[in-house]
Each structure stands twice: as C-alpha cells, then as structure tokens.
Coordinates of C-alpha atoms in Angstrom, one line a residue:
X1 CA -28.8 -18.6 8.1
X2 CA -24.3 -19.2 8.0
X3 CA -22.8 -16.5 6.0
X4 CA -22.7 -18.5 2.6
X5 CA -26.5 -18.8 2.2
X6 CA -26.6 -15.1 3.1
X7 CA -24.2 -14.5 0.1
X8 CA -26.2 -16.6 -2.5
X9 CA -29.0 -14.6 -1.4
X10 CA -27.9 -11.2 -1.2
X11 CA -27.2 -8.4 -4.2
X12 CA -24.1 -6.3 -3.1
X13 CA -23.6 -2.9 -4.0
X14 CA -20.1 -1.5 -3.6
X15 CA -19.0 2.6 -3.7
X16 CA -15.4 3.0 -4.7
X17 CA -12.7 2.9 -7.0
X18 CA -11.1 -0.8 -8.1
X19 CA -8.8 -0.7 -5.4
X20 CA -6.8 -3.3 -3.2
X21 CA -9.7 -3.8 -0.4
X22 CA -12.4 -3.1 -2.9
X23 CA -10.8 -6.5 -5.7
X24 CA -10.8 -8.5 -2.7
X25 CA -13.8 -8.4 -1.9
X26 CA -15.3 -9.1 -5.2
X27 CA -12.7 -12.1 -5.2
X28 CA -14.2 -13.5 -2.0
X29 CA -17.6 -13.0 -2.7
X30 CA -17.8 -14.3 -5.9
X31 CA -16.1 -17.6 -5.0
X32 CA -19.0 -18.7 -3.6
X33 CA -20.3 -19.3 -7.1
X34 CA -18.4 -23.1 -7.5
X35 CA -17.8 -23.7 -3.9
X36 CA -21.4 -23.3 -2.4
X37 CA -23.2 -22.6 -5.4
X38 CA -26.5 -23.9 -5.6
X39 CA -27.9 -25.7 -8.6
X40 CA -31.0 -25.9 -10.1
X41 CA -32.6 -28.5 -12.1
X42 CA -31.4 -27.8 -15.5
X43 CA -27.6 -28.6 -13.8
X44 CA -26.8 -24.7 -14.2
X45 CA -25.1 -22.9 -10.8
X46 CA -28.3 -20.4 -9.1
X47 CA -24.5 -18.6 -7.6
X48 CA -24.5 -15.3 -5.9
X49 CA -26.7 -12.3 -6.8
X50 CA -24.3 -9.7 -9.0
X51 CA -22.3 -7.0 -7.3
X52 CA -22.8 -3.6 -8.0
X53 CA -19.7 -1.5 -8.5
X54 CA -19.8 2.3 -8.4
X55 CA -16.8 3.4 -10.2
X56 CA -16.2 6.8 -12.4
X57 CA -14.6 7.3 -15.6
X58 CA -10.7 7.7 -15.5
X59 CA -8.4 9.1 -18.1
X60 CA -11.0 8.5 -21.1
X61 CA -11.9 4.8 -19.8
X62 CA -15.3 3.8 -18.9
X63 CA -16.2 1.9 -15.6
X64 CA -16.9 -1.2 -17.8
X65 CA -13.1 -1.0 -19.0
X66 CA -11.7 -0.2 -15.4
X67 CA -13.8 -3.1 -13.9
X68 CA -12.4 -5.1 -17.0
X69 CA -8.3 -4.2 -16.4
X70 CA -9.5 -5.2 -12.6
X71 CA -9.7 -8.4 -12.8
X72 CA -7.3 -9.3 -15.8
X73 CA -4.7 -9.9 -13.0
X74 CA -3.4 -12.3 -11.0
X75 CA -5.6 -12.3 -8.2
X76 CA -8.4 -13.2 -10.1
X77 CA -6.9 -15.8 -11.3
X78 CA -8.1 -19.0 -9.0
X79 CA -11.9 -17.6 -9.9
X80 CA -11.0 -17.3 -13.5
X81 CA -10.3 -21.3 -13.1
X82 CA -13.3 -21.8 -11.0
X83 CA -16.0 -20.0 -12.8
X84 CA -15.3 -18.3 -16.6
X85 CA -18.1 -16.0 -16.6
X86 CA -17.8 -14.5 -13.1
X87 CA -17.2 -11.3 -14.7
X88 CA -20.8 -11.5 -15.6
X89 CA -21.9 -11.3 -11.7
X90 CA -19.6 -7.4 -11.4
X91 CA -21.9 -4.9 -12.7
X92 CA -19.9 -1.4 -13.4
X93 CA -22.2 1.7 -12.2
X94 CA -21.1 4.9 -13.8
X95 CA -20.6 7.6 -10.6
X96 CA -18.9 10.1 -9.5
X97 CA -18.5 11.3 -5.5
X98 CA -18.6 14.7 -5.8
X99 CA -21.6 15.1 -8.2
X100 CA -25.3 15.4 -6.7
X101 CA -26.7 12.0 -6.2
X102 CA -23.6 10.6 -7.3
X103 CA -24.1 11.4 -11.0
X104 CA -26.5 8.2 -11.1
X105 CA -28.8 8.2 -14.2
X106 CA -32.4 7.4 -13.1
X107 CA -32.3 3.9 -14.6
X108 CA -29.3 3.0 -12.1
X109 CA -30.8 4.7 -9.2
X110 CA -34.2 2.5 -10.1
X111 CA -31.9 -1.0 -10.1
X112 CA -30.0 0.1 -7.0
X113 CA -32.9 1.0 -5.1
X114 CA -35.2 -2.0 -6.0
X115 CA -32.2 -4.4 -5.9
X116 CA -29.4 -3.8 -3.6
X117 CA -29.5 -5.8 0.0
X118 CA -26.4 -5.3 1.5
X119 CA -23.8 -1.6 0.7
X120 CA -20.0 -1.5 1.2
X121 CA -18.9 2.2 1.5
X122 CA -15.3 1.9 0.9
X123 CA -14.7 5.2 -1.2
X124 CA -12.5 7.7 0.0
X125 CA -9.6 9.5 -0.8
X126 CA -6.1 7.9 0.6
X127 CA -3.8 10.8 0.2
X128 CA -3.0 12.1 3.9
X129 CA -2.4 15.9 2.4
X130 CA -5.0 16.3 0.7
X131 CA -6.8 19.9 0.5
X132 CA -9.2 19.9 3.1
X133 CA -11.9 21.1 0.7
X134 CA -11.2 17.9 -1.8
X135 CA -10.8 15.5 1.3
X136 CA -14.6 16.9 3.1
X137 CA -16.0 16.2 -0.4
X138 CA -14.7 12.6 -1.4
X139 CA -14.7 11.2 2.8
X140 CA -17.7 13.5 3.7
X141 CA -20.5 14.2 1.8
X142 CA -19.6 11.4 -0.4
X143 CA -20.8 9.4 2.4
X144 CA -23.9 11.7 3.0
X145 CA -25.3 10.8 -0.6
X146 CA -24.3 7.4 0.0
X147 CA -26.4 7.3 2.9
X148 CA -29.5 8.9 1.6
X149 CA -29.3 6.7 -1.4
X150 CA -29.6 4.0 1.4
X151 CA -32.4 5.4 2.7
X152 CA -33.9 5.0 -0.6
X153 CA -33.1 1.0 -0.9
X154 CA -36.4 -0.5 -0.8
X155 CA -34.6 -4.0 0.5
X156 CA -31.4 -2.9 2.2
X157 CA -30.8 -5.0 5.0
X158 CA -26.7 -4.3 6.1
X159 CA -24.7 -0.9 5.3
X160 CA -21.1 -1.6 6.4
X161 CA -18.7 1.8 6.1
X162 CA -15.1 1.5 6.0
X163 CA -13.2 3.7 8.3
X164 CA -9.5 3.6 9.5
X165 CA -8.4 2.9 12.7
X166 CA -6.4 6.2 13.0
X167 CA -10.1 8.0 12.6
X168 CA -9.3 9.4 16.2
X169 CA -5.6 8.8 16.7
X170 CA -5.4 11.9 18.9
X171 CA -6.5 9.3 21.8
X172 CA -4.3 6.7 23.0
X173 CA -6.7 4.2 23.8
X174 CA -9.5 3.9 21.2
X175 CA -12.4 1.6 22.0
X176 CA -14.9 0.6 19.6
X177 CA -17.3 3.8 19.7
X178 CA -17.6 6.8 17.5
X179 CA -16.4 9.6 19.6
X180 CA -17.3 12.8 19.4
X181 CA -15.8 14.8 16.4
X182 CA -13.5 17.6 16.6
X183 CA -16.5 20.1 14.9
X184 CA -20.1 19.9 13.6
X185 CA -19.5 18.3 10.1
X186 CA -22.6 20.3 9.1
X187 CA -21.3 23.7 10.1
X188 CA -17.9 23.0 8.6
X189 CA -19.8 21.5 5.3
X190 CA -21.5 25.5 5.3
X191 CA -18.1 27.6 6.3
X192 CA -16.1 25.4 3.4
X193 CA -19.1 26.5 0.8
X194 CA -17.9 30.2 1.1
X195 CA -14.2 30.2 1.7
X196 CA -11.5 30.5 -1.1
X197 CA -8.6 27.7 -1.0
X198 CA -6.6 30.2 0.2
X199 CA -7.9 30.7 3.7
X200 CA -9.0 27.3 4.2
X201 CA -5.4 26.4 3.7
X202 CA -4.6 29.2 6.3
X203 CA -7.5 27.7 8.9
X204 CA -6.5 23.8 8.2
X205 CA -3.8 23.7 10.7
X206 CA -6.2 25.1 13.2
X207 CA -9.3 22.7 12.6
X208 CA -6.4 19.5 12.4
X209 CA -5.3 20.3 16.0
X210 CA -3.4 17.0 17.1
X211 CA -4.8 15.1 14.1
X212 CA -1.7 14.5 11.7
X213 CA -3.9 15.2 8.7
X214 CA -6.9 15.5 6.7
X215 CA -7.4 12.3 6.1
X216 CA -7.9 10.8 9.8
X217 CA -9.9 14.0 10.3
X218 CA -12.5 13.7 8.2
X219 CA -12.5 9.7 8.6
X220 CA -13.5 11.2 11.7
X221 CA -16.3 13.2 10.7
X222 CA -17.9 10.8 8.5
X223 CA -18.2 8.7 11.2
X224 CA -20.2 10.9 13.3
X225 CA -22.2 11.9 9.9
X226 CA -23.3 8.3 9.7
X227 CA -24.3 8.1 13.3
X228 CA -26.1 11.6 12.7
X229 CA -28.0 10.3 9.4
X230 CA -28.4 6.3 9.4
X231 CA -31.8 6.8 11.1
X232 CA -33.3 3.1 10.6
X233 CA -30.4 1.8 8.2
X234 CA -28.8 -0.8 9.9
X235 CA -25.2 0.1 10.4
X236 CA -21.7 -1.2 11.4
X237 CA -18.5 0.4 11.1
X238 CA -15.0 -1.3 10.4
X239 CA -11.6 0.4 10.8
X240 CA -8.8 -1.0 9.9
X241 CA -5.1 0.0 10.7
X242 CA -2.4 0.1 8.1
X243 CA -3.5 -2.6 5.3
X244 CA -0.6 -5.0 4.4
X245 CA -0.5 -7.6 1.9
X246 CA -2.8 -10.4 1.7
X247 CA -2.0 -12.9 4.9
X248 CA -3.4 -16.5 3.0
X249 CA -6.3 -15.7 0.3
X250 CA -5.6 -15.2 -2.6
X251 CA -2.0 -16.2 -2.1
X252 CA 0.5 -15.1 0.3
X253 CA 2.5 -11.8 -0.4
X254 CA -0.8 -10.0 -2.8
X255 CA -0.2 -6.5 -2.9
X256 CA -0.8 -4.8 -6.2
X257 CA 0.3 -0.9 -5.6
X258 CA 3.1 1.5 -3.7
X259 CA 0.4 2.6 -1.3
X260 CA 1.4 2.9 2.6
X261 CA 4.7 0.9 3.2
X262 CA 4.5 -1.2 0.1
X263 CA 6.6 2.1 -1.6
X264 CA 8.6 2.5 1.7
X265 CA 9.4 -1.3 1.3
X266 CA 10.5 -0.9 -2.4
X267 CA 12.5 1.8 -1.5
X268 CA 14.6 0.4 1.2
X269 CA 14.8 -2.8 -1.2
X270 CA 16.0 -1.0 -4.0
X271 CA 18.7 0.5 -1.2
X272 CA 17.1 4.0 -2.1
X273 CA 16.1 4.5 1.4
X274 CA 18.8 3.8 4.2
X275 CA 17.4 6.0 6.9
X276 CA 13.6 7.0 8.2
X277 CA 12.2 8.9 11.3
X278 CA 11.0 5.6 13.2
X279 CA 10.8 4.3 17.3
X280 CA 12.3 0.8 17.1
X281 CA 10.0 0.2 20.1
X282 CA 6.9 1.8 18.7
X283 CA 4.0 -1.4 17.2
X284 CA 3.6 -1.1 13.6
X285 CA 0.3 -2.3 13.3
X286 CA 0.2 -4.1 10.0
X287 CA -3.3 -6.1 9.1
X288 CA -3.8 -8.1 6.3
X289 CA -5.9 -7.0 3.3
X290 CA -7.7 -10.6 3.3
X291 CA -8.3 -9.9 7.1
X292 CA -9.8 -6.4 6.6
X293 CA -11.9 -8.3 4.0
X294 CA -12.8 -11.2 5.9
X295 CA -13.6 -9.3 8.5
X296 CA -15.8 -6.8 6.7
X297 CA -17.6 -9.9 4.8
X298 CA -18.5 -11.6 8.4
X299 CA -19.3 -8.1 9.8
X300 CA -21.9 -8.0 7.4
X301 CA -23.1 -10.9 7.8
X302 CA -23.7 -10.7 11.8
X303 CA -25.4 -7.3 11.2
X304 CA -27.8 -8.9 8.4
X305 CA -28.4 -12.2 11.0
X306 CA -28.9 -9.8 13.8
X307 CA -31.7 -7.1 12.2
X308 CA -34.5 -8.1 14.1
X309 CA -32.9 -7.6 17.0
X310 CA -29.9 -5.2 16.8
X311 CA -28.1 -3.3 19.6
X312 CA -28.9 0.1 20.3
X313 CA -25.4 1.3 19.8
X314 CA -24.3 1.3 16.3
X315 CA -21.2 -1.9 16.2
X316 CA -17.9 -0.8 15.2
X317 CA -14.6 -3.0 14.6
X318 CA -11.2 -2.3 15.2
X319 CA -9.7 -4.1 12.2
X320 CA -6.1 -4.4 14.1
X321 CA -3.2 -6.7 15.2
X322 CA -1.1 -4.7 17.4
X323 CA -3.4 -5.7 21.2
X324 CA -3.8 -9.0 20.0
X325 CA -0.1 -10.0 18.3
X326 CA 2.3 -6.9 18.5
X327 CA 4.6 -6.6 15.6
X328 CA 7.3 -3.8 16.3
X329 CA 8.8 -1.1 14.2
X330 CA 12.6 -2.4 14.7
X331 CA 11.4 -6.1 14.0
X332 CA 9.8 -4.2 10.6
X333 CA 13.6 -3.1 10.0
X334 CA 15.0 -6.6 10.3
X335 CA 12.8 -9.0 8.0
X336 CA 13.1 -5.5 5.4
X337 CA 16.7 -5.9 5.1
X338 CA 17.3 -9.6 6.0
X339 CA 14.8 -10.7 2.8
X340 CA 16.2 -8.2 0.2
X341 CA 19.7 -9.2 1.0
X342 CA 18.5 -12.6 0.9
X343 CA 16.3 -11.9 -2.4
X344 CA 17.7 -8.7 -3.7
X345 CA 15.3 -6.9 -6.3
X346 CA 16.6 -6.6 -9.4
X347 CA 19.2 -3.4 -10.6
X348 CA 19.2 -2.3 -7.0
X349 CA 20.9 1.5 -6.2
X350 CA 22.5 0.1 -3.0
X351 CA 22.7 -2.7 -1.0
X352 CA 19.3 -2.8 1.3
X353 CA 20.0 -1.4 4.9
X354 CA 17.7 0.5 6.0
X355 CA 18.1 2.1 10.0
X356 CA 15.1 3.4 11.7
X357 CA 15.9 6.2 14.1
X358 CA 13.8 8.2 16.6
X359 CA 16.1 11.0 16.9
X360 CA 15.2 13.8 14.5
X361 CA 18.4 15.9 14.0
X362 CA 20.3 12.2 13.8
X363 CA 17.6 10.9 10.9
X364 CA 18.4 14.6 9.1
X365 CA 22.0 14.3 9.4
X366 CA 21.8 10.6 7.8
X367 CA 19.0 11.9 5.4
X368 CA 21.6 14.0 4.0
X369 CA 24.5 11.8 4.5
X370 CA 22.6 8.7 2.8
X371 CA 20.5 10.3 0.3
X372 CA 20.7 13.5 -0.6
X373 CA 24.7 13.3 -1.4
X374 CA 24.4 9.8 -3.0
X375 CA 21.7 11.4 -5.1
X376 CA 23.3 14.6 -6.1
X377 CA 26.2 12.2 -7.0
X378 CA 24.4 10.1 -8.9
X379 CA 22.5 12.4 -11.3
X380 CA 25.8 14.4 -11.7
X381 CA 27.2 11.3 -13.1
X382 CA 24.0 10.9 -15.2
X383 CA 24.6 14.5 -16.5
X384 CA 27.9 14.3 -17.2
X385 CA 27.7 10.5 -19.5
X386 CA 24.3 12.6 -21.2
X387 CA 21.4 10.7 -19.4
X388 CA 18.3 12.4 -18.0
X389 CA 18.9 13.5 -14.1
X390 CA 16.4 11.7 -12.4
X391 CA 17.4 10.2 -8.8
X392 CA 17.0 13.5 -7.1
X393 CA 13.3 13.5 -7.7
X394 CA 13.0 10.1 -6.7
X395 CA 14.3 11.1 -3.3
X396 CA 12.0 13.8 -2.9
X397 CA 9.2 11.4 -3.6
X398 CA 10.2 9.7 -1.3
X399 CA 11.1 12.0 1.6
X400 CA 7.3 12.9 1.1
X401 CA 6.4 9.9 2.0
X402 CA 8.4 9.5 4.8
X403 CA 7.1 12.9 6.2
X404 CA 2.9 11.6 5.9
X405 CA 4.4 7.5 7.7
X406 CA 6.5 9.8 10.3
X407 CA 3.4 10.3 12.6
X408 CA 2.0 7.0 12.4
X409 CA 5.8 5.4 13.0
X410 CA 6.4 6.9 15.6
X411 CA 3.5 6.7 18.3
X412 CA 1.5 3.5 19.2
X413 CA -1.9 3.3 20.5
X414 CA -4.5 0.8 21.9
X415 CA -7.5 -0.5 20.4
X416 CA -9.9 -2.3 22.0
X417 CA -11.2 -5.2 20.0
X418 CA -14.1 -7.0 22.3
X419 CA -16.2 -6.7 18.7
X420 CA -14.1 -8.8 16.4
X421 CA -13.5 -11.0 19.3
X422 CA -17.4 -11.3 19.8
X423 CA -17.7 -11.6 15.6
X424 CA -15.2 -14.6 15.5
X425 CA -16.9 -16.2 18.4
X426 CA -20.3 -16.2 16.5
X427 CA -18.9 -17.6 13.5
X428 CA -19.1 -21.4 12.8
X429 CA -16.0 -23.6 12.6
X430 CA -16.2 -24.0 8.7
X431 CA -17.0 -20.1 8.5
X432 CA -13.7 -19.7 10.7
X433 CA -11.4 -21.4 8.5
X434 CA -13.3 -19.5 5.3
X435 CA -12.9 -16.2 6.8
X436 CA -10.2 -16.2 9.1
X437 CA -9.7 -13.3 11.2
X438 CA -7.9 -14.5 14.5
X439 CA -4.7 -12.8 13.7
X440 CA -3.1 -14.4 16.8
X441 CA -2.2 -16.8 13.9
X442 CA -0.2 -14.7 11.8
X443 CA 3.6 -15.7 12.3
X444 CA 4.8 -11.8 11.2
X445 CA 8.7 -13.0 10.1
X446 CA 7.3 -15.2 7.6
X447 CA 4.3 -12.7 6.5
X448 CA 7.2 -10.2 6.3
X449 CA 8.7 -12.6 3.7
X450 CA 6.1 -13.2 1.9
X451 CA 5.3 -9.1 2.2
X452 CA 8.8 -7.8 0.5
X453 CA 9.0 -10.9 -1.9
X454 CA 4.9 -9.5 -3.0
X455 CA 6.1 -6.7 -3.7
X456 CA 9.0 -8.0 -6.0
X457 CA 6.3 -10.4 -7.7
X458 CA 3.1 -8.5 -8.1
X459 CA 4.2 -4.6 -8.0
X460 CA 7.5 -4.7 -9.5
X461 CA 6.7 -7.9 -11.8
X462 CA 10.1 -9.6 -11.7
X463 CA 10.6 -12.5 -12.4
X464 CA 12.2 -15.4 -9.8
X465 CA 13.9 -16.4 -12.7
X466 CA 15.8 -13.4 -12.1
X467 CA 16.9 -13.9 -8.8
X468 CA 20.8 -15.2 -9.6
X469 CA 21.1 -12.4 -11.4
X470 CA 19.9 -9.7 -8.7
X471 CA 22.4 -11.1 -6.1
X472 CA 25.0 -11.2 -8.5
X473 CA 24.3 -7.6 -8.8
X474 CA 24.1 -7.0 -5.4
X475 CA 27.8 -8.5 -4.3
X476 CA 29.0 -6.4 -7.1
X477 CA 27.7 -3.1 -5.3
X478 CA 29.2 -4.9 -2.2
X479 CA 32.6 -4.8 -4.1
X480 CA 32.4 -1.2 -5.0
X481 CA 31.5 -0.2 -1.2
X482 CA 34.8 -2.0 0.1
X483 CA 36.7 -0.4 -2.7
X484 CA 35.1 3.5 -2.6
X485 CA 35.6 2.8 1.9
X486 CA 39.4 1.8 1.1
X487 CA 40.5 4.6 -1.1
X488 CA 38.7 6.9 1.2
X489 CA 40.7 5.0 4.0
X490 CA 44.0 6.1 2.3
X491 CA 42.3 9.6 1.2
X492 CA 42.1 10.7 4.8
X493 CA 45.4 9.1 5.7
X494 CA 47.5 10.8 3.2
X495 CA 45.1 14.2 3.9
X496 CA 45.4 13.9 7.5
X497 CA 47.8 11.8 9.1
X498 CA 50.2 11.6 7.2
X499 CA 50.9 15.4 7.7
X500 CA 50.7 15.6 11.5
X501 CA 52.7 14.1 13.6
X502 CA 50.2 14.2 16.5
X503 CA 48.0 12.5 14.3
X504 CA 50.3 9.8 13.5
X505 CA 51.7 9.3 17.1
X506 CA 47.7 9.1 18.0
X507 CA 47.7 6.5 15.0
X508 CA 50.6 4.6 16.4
X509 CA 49.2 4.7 19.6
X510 CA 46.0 2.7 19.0
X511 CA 47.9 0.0 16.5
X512 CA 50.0 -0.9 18.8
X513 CA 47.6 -1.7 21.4
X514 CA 45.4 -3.8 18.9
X515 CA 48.2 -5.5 18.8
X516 CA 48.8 -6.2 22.4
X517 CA 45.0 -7.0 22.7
X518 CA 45.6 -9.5 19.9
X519 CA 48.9 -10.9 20.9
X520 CA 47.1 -11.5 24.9
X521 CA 44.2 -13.5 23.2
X522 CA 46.4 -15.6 21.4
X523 CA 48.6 -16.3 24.4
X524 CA 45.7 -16.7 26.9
X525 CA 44.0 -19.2 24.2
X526 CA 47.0 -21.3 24.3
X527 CA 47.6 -21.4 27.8
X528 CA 43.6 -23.2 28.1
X529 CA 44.6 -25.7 25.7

C-alpha cells in the first residue's frame, strides 16, 4: 500500500493549536481528496477519512471558529479551488492540555477511540522561558494523556510525536535515539505537585544544567515519557530544527506568524535591528515547514506499512539541513540585508543592515550604539510633537528575543540523519516528487528570497504594489544618514579640531598624504598607457 491509499484510508487525529506545522498538514492531507480521490458509482469523490483536530477555546471563540479563521487564508487557498467542502473533512474537538483526560466529553472520547487510525502529537508550548511548571504540564503530561488515550484507540495503527531537534542540544553530535533524560520525568512530575512557583523558579537553573531552557528540556523528557509509556503503540519520533518558511508547497515564502527568526527577520527588515549576538561561521539550520510536514506525513506512512514487522528500537528523525546542505549564520546576514535593500518593507525605521557579531562586549556596545540611543531619540521626538512613546518597547521586545535565538546562534551541532535517508529511499518516485524531503535540493539564496519577501506578503500583508513606494522611502532615509554623518562631520571638526593645533597639524598630516597617494595613482596609471 503507497502513501496515498494509506491516506484515503486512514482517519487522523491531530493534538494542538492551529498553528504553522499543524495548517500544513491539514493542507497536504486533504489534497488528496481531487488528486487521488477515489470515486464511487454515483460519480461522488469516497476522499480521505476526516481529520480530527484537538483545539481549545481562545479568547471567547470556540474550536469550530478557530478551525474556521484557520483556513480562511491564503494557504488554503489552492484546496479551496480544488475541493469547496473540504472544510467538512476537519472536525474541531473541544480540549484542553492541562485538564484530566484532556477535558474530552465522553461522546468525543467514544468517536476518537472507535475511529482514529493514525495521531499527530504536535502540541506544545513554543515559548523558550516558559515557567517550568507551565512548560512540564503543556510538553509533559500533555503527552502522557495523549498517550493513554492511545492506548485506548481500538484501531490505532501509527502515533507520530513531534519533538525538536534541540531536545538534547547539550550533545554535540545527536544521533537518532532518545537518550537518556537529565531526571526521572515521574519524580520531577511528584516534586513539581508540592512546590510553590517560587522555589521551582529558584531550582530551575539547577535542573536546566547546560540546556538553554525549558523548552528543550522537557522536549527532552517527553521523549523518554513516550519510550517509558508507548507499550505496544506503534511509535516514531520527528524532530525538527528551526522551522522556516514553506520551501515549494503551498507556495514559496509561507510563513504566517513572528515565531523564531520570522520576527528577527522583520526586525532587521524594518532596520529596527542592526546588531545581534551571532558566529558568522556557526550553521543556521533552517528546514522548511513543508519539509517538517512531508516528512512527518511519509514518517507515518512507513511506520503504518511497517506494523507487522517493526524494529525493536522506537524510529526517530532528525528533521534537519545543516549535515546534509549547510547554510551559515553570516550567509543568513547577507540574503537578510541584500533582499530588503532590494525590496525594502514598507515605512522602514532604518535602512536594513544588520551585523552579526560573536563578541559579547562588541554586540553590547553596538546594542547601545544602534538601538538603544536611536530609540531613546526617537520616542523623545514622539513626546515632544505629542505622540505615544513607543519604539523603546519595541526594542525591548526585541532584545528578548535576541536573548532566547543567542544560544541556538551561536553553537552548531551534528545530527545524524541515516532515518530520513532510509525514509526517502523507501519512498516511490511519484511519492518523492509529492513529498519531497531531499533538502540537498534547496538552493538557500533563493529560499532566503522567497523567506524575507514571505514575510512582507503573508505576515506583514503588504502589498507588491507598494514596492516603488518602499524604496522611495528607503533612499530618502539614505539622504538623511549622509546628511545627519556630514553635520556631525563638521560638529567634531569645529568641537575638536578646529581648537587644537595638534589636532589640526595631525589633520593636515593625513590630507596631504591622500593626496600624494592619489596624485602617485594617477601618475603611475598614465605612465601604463
């Protein structure tokens, strides 16, 4: 059985909020309906089996109208044409992660349990800082009652659980294996039941040890939690690195939030951010959201083919680029600052140039130089013409985010990836060009492009239309620089020079031999011809 027939056949269930990973998905799976659709005799499309979404309420909507805002965007849009009614095949599940059982009413937990063949666990929270009380509850025992609502699935046949690559990034090499975790997620689950906030606050820094956060560390422990608890589910694990914007499918550029380096991207766009704690040398390993998805999708599938005869060792996948096609952190830098020059976003702050520096007392001294001081600046002037003060607290926003990327910016590690070369090399030739994952494909200069010019389109939703107008804007910022570095020019002369005479015989001094320098190349250039 090739993946598609496993698709038609198959009722999904997926656990977690609408989110970039979790639309694609949907997208891909449902697209099946028109292009490998079955139909029956009365002409009508048999399709794919309906997907189950687990989604809580949020800010007084229901999962119906969440599921409904989903897919009234652009991405959707190429099924839209496809297939009208695919709506009809997402079915929203009221939940919630850190209620017992998930907050499932008994009918749901009937239908999923008689119904559901294949699970995505992609919930989890995405904040690095979060408490570590909030992050154990939404990354741990989220996925506990996930799991033992598994166990309960009378036809479950594949249960894939995201991870993240950076699960154990206190190892430089990471091979496709849970490792051992850092504690016993069962005695940590029973110490966090009886400790105030305070004193797990206190204690965090201690449990973390090289791990930059709570979020790779209890990645971490839900991984060993699944390996502890799957019993006879059959299991695989995918981690992906840092997720980018979509490579081909739907389009090139997707991205539809400031997540990860989307914001970072916008920022140095915008010419908000001109400086960051970075190694130029260090890989920035960037994978495509459609390749995360593709990958998960063909994950499951090889699980489902392979039940009867599974390996002993649970399979997991290193969803990354960086072994396979390195992309650096300095080459990041370049294609940031040579596309929003080229295709300035619109009513920028500055002219994009953003400088990556490993150095930490240089990036603080340009931190203040290049934001802080521009800032202050700015909302003074704000202030004084009776507007609302308000870049200030953009750049504090933003230095937080710099602080969580810092750590992940500045090593590089190695992941083995013998699984998803084994998964492509069991896939068919049409299932290869359907759900591509060979990233040695992915030409990163042009993907960068198509990145920054995403985030313009489909986060920022400006216009192309608008582009004449942008750089228009942006030479005029060009202007002022020359003119604000001239009168500064003749600020420090008349401050300065002007007074000493040291100065000024120093002054003289190096004039005249630019001059000499100049005069010699003119001479020796007419003496060759």
């Amino acid at each position: 059985m090739d993946y598609h027939e496993k698709r038609r056949s198959s009722r999904v269930g997926t656990l977690g909020s609408p989110r970039k990973k979790q639309r694609g998905e949907y997208t891909k799976h449902l697209r099946g309906v028109t292009e490998e659709g079955r139909c029956t005799q009365d002409g009508h499309h048999s399709g794919v089996l309906p997907a189950y979404v687990l989604v809580r309420p949020k800010a007084g909507q229901a999962p119906d109208a969440r599921i409904a805002d989903m897919i009234n965007c652009k991405l959707f849009d190429r099924l839209r044409e496809e297939q009208p009614d695919f709506a009809e095949k997402i079915v929203a599940v009221n939940s919630d992660l850190t209620q017992p059982d998930l907050d499932l009413s008994t009918e749901d937990q009937e239908t999923l349990t008689g119904s559901i063949n294949i699970v995505f666990h992609c919930a989890a929270t995405i904040r690095f800082n979060e408490p570590l009380k909030d992050a154990m509850q939404l990354n741990v025992l989220a996925t506990q009652k996930m799991v033992n609502l598994a166990h309960r699935m009378k036809h479950l046949e594949v249960f894939i659980h995201v991870s993240t690559a950076y699960a154990h990034c206190d190892r430089e090499l990471i091979e496709e294996v849970v490792y051992p975790p850092p504690v016993d997620y069962r005695k940590l689950i029973d110490t966090l039941e009886w400790m105030d906030d305070k004193l797990v606050s206190l204690m965090t820094p201690k449990l973390l040890g090289e791990r930059p956060n709570t979020y790779t560390y209890t990645k971490a422990l839900a991984e060993q939690l699944i390996q502890q608890e799957c019993g006879n589910l059959n299991v695989a694990i995918i981690r992906p690195s840092i997720v980018g914007a979509s490579w081909k499918e739907p389009f090139p550029g997707w991205i539809d939030n400031f997540n990860g380096p989307s914001g970072i991207f916008i920022a140095a766009g915008k010419g908000i951010l001109r400086t960051m704690r970075a190694s130029n040398n260090a890989v920035a390993d960037l994978v495509p959201v459609d390749v995360v998805i593709n990958t998960t999708l063909a994950a499951a599938w090889y699980s489902g083919s392979q039940r009867h005869a599974r390996p002993r060792s649970m399979l997991v996948y290193n969803c990354t680029t960086g072994g396979i096609n390195p992309f650096h952190w300095g080459e990041v830098e370049y294609c940031i600052n040579m596309t929003f020059k080229t295709n300035p976003l619109e009513q920028a702050f500055r002219r994009p140039n953003v400088n990556l520096r490993s150095n930490p007392f240089t990036n603080q001294y340009w931190t203040t130089v290049s934001h802080t001081l521009p800032a202050l600046l700015y909302d003074g002037f704000l202030m004084l013409t009776g507007q609302k003060p308000r870049m200030m607290k953009t750049i504090t926003r933003l230095h937080k985010a710099m602080m969580v990327l810092e750590y992940f910016t500045s090593h590089s590690w190695v992941w083995n990836t013998d699984n998803v070369t084994m998964l492509m090399n069991q896939m068919g030739s049409e299932d290869k060009k359907a759900f591509n994952i060979d990233v040695r494909q992915l030409h990163w200069a042009e993907y960068m492009e198509n990145y920054c010019m995403g985030t313009k389109k489909y986060v920022l939703n400006e216009e192309l239309s608008g582009l004449p107008a942008a750089r228009k804007h942006l030479n005029k910022l060009r202007n002022i620089r020359y003119t604000f570095n001239t009168i500064l020019v003749v600020l420090i002369w008349r401050i300065f020079i002007a007074r000493s005479q040291m100065a000024r015989n120093i002054w003289y001094f190096v004039v005249s031999l630019c001059f000499k320098f100049l005069s010699y190349f003119r001479a020796s250039s007419t003496m060759r011809y």
